[in-house]
PDB file of C-alpha atoms in Angstrom:
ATOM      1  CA  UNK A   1      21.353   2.806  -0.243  1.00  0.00           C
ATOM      2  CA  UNK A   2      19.929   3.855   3.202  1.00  0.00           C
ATOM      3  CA  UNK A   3      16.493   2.906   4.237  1.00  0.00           C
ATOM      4  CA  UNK A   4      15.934   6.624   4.619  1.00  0.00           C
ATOM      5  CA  UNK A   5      16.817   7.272   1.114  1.00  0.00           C
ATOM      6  CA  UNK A   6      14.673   4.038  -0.121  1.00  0.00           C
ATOM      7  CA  UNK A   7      11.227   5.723   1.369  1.00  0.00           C
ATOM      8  CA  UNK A   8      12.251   9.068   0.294  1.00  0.00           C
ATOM      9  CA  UNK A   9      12.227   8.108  -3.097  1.00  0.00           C
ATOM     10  CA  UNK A  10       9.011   5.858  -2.689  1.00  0.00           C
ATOM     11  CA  UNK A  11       7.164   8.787  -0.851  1.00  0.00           C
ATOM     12  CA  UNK A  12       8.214  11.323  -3.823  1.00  0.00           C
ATOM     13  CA  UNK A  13       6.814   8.695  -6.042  1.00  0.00           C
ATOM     14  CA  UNK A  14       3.947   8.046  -3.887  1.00  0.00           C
ATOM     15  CA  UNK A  15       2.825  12.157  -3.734  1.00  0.00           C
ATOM     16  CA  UNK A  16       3.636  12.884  -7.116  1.00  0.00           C
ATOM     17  CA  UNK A  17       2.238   9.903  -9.501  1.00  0.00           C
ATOM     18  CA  UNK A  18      -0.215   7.998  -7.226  1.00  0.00           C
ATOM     19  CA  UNK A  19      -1.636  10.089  -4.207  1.00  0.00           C
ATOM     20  CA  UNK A  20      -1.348  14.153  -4.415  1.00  0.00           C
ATOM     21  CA  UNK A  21      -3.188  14.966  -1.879  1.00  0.00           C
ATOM     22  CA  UNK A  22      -1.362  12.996   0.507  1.00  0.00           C
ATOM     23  CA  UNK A  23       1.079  16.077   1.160  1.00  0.00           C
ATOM     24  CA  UNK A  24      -2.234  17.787   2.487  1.00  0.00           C
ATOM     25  CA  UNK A  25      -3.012  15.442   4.667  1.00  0.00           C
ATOM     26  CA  UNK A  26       1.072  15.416   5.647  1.00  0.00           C
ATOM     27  CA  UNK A  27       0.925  19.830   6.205  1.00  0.00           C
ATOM     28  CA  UNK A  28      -3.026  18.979   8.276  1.00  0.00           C
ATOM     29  CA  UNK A  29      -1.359  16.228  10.666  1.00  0.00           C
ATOM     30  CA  UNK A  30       2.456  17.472  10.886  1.00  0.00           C
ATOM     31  CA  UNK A  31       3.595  18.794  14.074  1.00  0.00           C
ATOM     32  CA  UNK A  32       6.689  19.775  15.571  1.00  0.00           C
ATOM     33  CA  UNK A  33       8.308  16.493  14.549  1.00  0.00           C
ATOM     34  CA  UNK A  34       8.162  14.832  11.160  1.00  0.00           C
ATOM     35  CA  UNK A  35       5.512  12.266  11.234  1.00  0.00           C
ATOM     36  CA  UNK A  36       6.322   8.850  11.453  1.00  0.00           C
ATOM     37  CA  UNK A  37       5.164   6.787   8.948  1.00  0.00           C
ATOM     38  CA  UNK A  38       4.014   3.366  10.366  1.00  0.00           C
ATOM     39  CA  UNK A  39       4.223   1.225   7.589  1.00  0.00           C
ATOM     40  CA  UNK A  40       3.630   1.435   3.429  1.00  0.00           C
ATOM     41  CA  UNK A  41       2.195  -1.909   1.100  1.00  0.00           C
ATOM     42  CA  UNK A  42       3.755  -2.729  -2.192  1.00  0.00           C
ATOM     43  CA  UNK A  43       1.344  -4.848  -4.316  1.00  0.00           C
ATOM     44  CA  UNK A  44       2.383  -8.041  -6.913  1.00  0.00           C
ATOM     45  CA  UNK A  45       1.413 -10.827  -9.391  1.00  0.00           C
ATOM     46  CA  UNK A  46       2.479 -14.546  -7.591  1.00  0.00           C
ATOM     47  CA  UNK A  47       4.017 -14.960 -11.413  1.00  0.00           C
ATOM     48  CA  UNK A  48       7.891 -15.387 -11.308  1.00  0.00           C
ATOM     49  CA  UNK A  49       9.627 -13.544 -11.676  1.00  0.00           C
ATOM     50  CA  UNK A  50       7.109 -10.768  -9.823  1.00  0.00           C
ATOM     51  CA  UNK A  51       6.112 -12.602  -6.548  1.00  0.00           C
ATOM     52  CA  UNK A  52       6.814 -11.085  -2.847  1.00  0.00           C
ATOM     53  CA  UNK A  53      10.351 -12.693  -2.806  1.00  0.00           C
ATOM     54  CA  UNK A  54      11.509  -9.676  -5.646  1.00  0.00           C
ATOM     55  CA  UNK A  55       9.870  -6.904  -4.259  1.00  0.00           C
ATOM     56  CA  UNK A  56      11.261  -8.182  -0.466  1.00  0.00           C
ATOM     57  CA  UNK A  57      15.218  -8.546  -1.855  1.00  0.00           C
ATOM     58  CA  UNK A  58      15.744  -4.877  -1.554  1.00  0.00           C
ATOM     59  CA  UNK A  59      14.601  -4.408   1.792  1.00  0.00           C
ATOM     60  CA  UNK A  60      16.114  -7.628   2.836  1.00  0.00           C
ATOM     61  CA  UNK A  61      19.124  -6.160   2.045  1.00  0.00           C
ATOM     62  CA  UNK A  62      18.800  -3.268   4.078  1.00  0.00           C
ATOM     63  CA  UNK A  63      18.770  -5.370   7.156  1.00  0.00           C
ATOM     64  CA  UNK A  64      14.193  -6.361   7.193  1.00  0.00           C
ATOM     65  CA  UNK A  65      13.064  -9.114   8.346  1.00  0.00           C
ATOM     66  CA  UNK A  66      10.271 -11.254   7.370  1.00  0.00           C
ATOM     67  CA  UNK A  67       7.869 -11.590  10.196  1.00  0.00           C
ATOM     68  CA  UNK A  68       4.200 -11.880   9.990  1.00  0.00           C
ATOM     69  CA  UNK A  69       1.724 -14.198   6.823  1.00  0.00           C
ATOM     70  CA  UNK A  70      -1.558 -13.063   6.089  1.00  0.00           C
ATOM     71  CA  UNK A  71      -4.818 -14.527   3.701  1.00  0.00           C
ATOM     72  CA  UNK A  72      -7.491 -13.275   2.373  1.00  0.00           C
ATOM     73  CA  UNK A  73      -9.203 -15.624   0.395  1.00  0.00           C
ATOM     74  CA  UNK A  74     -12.133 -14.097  -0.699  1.00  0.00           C
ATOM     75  CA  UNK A  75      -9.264 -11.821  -2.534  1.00  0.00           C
ATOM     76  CA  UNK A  76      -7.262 -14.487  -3.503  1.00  0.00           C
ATOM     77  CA  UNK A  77      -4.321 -12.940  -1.960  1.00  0.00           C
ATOM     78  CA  UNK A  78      -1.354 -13.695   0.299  1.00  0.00           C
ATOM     79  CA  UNK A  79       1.014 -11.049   2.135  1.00  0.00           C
ATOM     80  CA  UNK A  80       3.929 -10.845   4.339  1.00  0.00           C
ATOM     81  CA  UNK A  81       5.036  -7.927   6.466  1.00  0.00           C
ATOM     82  CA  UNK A  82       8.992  -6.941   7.264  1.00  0.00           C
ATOM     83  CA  UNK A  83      10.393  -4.603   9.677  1.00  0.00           C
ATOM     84  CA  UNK A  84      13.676  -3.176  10.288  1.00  0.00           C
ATOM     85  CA  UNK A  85      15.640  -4.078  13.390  1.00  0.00           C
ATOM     86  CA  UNK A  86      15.435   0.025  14.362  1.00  0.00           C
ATOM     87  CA  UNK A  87      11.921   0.093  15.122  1.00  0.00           C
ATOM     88  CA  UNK A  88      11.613   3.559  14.046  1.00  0.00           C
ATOM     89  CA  UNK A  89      11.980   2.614  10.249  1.00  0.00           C
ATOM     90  CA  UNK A  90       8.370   1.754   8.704  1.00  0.00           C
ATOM     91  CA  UNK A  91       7.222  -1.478   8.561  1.00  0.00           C
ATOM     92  CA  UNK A  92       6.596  -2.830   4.913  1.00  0.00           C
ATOM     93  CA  UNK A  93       3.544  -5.019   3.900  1.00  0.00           C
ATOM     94  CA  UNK A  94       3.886  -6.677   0.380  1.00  0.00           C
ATOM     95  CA  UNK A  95       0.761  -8.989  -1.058  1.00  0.00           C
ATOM     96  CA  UNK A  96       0.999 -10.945  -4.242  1.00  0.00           C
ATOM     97  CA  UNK A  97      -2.782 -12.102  -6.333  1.00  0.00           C
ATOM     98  CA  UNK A  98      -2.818 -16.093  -6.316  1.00  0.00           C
ATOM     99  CA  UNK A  99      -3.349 -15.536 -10.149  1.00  0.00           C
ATOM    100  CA  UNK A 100      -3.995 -19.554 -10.798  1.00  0.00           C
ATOM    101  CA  UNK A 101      -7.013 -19.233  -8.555  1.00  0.00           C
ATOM    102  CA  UNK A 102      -8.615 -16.571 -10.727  1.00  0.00           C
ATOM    103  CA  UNK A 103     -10.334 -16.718 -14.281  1.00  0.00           C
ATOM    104  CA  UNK A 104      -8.739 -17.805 -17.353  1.00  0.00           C
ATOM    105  CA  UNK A 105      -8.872 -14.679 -18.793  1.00  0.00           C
ATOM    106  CA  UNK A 106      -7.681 -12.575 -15.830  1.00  0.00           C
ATOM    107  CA  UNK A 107      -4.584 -15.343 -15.689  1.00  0.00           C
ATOM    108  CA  UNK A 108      -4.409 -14.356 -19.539  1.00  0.00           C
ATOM    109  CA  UNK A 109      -3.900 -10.533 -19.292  1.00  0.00           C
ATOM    110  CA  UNK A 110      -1.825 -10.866 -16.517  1.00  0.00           C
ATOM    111  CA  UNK A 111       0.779 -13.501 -18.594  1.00  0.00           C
ATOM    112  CA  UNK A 112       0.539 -10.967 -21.321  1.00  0.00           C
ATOM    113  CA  UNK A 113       1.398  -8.155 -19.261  1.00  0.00           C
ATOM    114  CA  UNK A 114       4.276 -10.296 -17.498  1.00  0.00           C
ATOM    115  CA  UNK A 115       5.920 -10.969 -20.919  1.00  0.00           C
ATOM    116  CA  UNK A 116       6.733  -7.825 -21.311  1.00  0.00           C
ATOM    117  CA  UNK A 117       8.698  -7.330 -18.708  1.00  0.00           C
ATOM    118  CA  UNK A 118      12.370  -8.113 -18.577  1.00  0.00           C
ATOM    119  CA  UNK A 119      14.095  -9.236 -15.360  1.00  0.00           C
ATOM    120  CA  UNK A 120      16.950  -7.115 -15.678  1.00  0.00           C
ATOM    121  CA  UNK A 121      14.245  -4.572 -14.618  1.00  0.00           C
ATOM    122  CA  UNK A 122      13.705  -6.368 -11.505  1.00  0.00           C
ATOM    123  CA  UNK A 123      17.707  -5.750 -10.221  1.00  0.00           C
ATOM    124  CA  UNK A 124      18.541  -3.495  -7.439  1.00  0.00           C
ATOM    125  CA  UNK A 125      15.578  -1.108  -5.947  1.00  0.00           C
ATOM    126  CA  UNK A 126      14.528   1.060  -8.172  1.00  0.00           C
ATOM    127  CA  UNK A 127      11.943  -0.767  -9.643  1.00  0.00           C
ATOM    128  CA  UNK A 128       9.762  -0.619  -6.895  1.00  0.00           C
ATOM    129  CA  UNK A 129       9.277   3.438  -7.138  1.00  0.00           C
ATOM    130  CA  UNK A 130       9.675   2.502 -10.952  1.00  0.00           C
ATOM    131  CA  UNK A 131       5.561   2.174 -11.938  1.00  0.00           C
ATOM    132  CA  UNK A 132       4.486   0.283 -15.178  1.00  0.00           C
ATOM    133  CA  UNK A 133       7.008  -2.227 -16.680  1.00  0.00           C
ATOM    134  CA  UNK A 134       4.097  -3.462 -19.083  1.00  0.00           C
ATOM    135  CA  UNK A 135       1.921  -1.454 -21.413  1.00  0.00           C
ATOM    136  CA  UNK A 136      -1.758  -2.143 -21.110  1.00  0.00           C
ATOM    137  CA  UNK A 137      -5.061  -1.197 -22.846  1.00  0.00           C
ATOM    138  CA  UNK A 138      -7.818   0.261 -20.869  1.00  0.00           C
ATOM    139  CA  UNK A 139     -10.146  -2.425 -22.301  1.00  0.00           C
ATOM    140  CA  UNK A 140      -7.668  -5.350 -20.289  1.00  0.00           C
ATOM    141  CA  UNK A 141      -8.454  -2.838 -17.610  1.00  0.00           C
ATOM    142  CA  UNK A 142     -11.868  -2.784 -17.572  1.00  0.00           C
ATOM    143  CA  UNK A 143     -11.758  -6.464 -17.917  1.00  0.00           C
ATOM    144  CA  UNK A 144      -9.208  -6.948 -14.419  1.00  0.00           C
ATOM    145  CA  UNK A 145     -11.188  -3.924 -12.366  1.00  0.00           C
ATOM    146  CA  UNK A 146     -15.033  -6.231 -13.262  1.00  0.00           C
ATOM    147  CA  UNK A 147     -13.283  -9.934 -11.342  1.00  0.00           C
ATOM    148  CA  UNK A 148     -10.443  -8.336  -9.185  1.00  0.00           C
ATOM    149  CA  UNK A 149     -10.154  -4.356  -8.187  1.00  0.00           C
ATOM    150  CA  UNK A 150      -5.734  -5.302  -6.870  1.00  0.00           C
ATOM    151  CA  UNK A 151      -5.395  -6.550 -10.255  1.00  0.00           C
ATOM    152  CA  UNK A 152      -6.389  -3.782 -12.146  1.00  0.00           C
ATOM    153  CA  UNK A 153      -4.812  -1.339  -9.996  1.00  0.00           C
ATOM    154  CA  UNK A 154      -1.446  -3.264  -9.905  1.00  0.00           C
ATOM    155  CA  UNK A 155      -1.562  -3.726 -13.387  1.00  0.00           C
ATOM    156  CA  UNK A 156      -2.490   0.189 -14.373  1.00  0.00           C
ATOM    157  CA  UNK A 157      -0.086   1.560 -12.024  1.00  0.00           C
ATOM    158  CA  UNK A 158       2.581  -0.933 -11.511  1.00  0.00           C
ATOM    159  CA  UNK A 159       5.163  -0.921  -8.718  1.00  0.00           C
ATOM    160  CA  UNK A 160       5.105   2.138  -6.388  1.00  0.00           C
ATOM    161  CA  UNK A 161       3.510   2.424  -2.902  1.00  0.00           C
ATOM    162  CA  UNK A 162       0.296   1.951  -2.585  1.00  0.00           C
ATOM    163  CA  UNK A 163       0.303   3.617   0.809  1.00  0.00           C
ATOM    164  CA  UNK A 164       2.130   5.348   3.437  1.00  0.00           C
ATOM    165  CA  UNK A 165       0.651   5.293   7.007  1.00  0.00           C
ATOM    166  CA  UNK A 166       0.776   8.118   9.798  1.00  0.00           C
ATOM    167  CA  UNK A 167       1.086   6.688  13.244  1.00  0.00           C
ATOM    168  CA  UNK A 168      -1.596   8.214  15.415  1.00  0.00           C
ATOM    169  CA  UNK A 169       0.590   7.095  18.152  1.00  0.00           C
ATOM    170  CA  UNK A 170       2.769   9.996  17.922  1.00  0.00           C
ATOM    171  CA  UNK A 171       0.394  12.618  17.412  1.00  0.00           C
ATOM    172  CA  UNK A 172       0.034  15.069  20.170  1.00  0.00           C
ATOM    173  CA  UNK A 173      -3.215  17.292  18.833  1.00  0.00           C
ATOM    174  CA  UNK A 174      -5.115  13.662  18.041  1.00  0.00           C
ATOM    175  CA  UNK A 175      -5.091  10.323  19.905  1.00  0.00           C
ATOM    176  CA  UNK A 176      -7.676   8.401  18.542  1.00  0.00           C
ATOM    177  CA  UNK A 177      -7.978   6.973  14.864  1.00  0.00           C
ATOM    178  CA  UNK A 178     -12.223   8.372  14.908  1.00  0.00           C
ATOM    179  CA  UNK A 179     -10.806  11.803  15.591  1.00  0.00           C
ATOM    180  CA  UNK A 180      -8.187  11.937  12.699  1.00  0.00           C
ATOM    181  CA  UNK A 181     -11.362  10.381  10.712  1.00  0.00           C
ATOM    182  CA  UNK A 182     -13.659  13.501  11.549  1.00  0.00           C
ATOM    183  CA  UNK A 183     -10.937  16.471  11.446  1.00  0.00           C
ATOM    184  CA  UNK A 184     -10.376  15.385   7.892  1.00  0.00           C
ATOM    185  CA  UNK A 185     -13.572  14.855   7.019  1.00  0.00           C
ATOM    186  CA  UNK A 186     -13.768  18.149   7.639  1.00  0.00           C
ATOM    187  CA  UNK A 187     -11.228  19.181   5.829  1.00  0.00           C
ATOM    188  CA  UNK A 188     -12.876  17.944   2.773  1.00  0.00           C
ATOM    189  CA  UNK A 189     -11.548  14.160   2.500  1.00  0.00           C
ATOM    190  CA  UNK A 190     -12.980  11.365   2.099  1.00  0.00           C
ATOM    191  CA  UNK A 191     -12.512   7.979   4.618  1.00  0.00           C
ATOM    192  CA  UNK A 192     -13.218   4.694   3.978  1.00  0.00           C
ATOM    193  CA  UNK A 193     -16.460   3.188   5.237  1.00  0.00           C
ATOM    194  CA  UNK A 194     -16.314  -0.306   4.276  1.00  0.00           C
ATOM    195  CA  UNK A 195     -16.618  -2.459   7.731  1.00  0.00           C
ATOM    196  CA  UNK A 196     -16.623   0.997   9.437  1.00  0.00           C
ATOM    197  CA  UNK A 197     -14.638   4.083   9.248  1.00  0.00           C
ATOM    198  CA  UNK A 198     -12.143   2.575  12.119  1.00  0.00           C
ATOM    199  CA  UNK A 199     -11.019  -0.735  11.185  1.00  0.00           C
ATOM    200  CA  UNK A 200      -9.687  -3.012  14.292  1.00  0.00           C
ATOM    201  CA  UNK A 201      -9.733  -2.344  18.232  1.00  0.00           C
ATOM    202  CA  UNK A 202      -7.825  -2.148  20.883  1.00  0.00           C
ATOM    203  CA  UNK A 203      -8.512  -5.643  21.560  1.00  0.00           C
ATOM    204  CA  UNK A 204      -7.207  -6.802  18.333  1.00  0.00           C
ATOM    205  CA  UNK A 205      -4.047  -4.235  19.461  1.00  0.00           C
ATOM    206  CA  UNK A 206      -4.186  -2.385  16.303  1.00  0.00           C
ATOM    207  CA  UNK A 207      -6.931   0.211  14.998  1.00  0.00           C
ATOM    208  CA  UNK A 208      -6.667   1.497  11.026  1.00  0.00           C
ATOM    209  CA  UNK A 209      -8.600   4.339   8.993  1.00  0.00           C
ATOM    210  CA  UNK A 210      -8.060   5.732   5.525  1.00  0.00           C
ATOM    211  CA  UNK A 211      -8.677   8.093   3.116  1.00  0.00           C
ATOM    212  CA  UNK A 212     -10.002   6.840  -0.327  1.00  0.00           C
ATOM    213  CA  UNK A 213      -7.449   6.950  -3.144  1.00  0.00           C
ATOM    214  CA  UNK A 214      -7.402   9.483  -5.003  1.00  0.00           C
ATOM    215  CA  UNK A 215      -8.247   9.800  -9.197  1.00  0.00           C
ATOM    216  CA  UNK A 216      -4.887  10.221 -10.790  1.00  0.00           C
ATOM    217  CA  UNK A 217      -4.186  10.440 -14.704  1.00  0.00           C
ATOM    218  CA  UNK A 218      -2.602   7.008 -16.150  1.00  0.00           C
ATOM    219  CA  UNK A 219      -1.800   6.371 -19.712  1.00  0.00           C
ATOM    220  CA  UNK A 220      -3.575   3.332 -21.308  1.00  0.00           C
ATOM    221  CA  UNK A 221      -2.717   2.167 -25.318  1.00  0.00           C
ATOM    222  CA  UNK A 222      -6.032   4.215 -25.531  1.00  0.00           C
ATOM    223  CA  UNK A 223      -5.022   7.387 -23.829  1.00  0.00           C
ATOM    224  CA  UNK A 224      -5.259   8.829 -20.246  1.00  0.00           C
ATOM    225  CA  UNK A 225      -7.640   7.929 -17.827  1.00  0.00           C
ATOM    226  CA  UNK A 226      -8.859   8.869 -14.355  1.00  0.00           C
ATOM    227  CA  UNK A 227      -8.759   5.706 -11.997  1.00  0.00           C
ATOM    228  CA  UNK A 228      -8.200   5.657  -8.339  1.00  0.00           C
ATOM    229  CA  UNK A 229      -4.330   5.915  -7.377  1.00  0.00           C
ATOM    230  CA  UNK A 230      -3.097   5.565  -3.575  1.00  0.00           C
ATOM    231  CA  UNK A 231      -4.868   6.426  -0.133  1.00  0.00           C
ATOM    232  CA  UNK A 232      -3.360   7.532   3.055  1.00  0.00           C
ATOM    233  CA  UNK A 233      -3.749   5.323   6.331  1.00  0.00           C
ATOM    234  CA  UNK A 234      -3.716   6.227   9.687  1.00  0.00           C
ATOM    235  CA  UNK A 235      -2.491   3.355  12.165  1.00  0.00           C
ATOM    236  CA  UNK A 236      -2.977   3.214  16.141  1.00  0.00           C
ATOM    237  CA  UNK A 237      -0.948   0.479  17.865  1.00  0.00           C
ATOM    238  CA  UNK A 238      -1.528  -0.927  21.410  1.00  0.00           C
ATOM    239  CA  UNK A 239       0.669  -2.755  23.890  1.00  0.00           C
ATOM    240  CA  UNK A 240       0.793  -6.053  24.353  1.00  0.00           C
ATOM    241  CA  UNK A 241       1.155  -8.283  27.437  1.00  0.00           C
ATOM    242  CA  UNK A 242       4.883  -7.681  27.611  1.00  0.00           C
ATOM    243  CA  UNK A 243       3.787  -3.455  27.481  1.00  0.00           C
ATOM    244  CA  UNK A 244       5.626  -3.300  23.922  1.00  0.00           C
ATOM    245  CA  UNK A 245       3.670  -2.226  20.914  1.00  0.00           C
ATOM    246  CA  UNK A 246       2.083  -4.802  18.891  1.00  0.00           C
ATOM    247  CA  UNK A 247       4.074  -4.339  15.559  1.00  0.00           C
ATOM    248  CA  UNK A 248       1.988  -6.840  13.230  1.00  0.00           C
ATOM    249  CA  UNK A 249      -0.947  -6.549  11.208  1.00  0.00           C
ATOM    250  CA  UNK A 250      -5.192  -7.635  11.528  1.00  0.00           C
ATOM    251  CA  UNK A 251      -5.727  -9.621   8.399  1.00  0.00           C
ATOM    252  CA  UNK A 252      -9.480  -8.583   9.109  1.00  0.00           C
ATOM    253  CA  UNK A 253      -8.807  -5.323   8.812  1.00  0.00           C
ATOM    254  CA  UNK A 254      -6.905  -4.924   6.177  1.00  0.00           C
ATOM    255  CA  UNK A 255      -8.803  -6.666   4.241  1.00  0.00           C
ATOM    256  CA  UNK A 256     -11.109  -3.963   4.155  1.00  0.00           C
ATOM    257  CA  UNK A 257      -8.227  -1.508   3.498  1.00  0.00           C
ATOM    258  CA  UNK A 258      -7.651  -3.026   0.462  1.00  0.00           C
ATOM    259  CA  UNK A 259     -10.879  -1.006  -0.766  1.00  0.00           C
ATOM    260  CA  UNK A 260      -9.801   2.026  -0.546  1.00  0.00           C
ATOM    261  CA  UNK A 261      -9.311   2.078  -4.087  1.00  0.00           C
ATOM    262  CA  UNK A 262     -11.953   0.901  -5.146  1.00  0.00           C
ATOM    263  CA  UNK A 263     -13.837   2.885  -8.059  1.00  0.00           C
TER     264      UNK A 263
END
């Protein structure tokens, strides 16, 4: 396993269960070279055996690195971002719901739906393109998406990326992050307004925009169901003191990414 091979399967995932229209937005922003995708976010219970730690292994493996911790409390969420010593390789960002800090009954669901799940599963990396390793009802649903919008999601749609992210950076025909925003608002998509369509600033050496995630079918004990899938983010990195890019993440701001699938 490659790391080349590991996205490649993640992005067919990605485009084909959880965010269609993403390969639009690909064919709108591609130029002469293949876009380079800054970074993608995995999502995860903090419930052994599904915290960070699992869904890290595989990329640890492949030669990542942990690097930067991030909060966000009103969320009740922790995350940790990895990237590969060849800087052109994406950057990962994985966050995990502090489950004992929510409601008995959301800590309920979840223990059901981690039950199910058997930690041979869990081996190697294909789990993490893999989706659902639980069934759930659209009532438990309904129940997760009323306290906590990541649990619902994570539990509907399992493990697969919740985003991919073009870097504005190497864009030729667009240098700002507002620009992408309007040429594909335009073009009929919709970005993310919560705390502003550009998240960030050049002071805070990173600048962020998405689309909202799109409605995708997902089977429920009940049937199939519209809820939102994945997004596509756009990322604009500045240089730091030293003149190299700043390669972290703006808890801030992504905080606010987070909403992009929101109902």
């Amino acid at each position: 396993m490659t790391p080349d091979l590991l996205f490649k399967s993640l992005w067919d995932d990605y485009i084909h269960r959880l965010c269609p229209s993403a390969e639009k937005v690909h064919q709108l922003l591609k130029e002469d070279e293949a876009l380079i995708n800054d970074h993608i976010a995995l999502r995860t219970f903090n419930v052994a055996p599904l915290g960070i730690e699992t869904l890290a292994k595989p990329f640890l493996e492949l030669g990542y690195k942990a690097c930067g911790d991030y909060l966000f409390e009103s969320k009740k969420l922790v995350a940790k971002h990895y990237e590969h010593p060849d800087p052109k390789q994406p950057k990962v960002f994985i966050s995990e719901l502090k489950v004992e800090e929510c409601s008995s009954e959301l800590q309920q669901i979840v223990a059901k739906l981690v039950e199910q799940v058997d930690a041979s599963q869990l081996q190697g990396h294909e789990f993490l393109f893999g989706g659902r390793l639980w069934d759930l009802s659209f009532a438990d649903f309904q129940v997760l998406a009323k306290e906590s919008e990541y649990a619902s999601w994570l539990a509907a749609h399992g493990y697969g990326a919740n985003h991919f992210t073009v870097s504005v950076n190497q864009l030729n025909k667009f240098d700002e992050v507002q620009v992408v925003n309007d040429y594909l608002n335009e073009s009929g998509f919709t970005i993310n307004a919560s705390g502003g369509e550009v998240k960030g600033s050049p002071e805070v050496l990173l600048e962020q925009s998405s689309t909202m995630a799109d409605k995708v079918p997902v089977s429920f004990v009940e049937g199939n169901e519209m809820i939102p899938g994945g997004f596509y983010e756009f990322a604009k990195r500045y240089a730091m003191a030293n003149g190299e890019l700043y390669t972290g993440f703006v808890a801030a701001s992504a905080d606010k990414i987070f909403e992009s699938t929101n109902g």
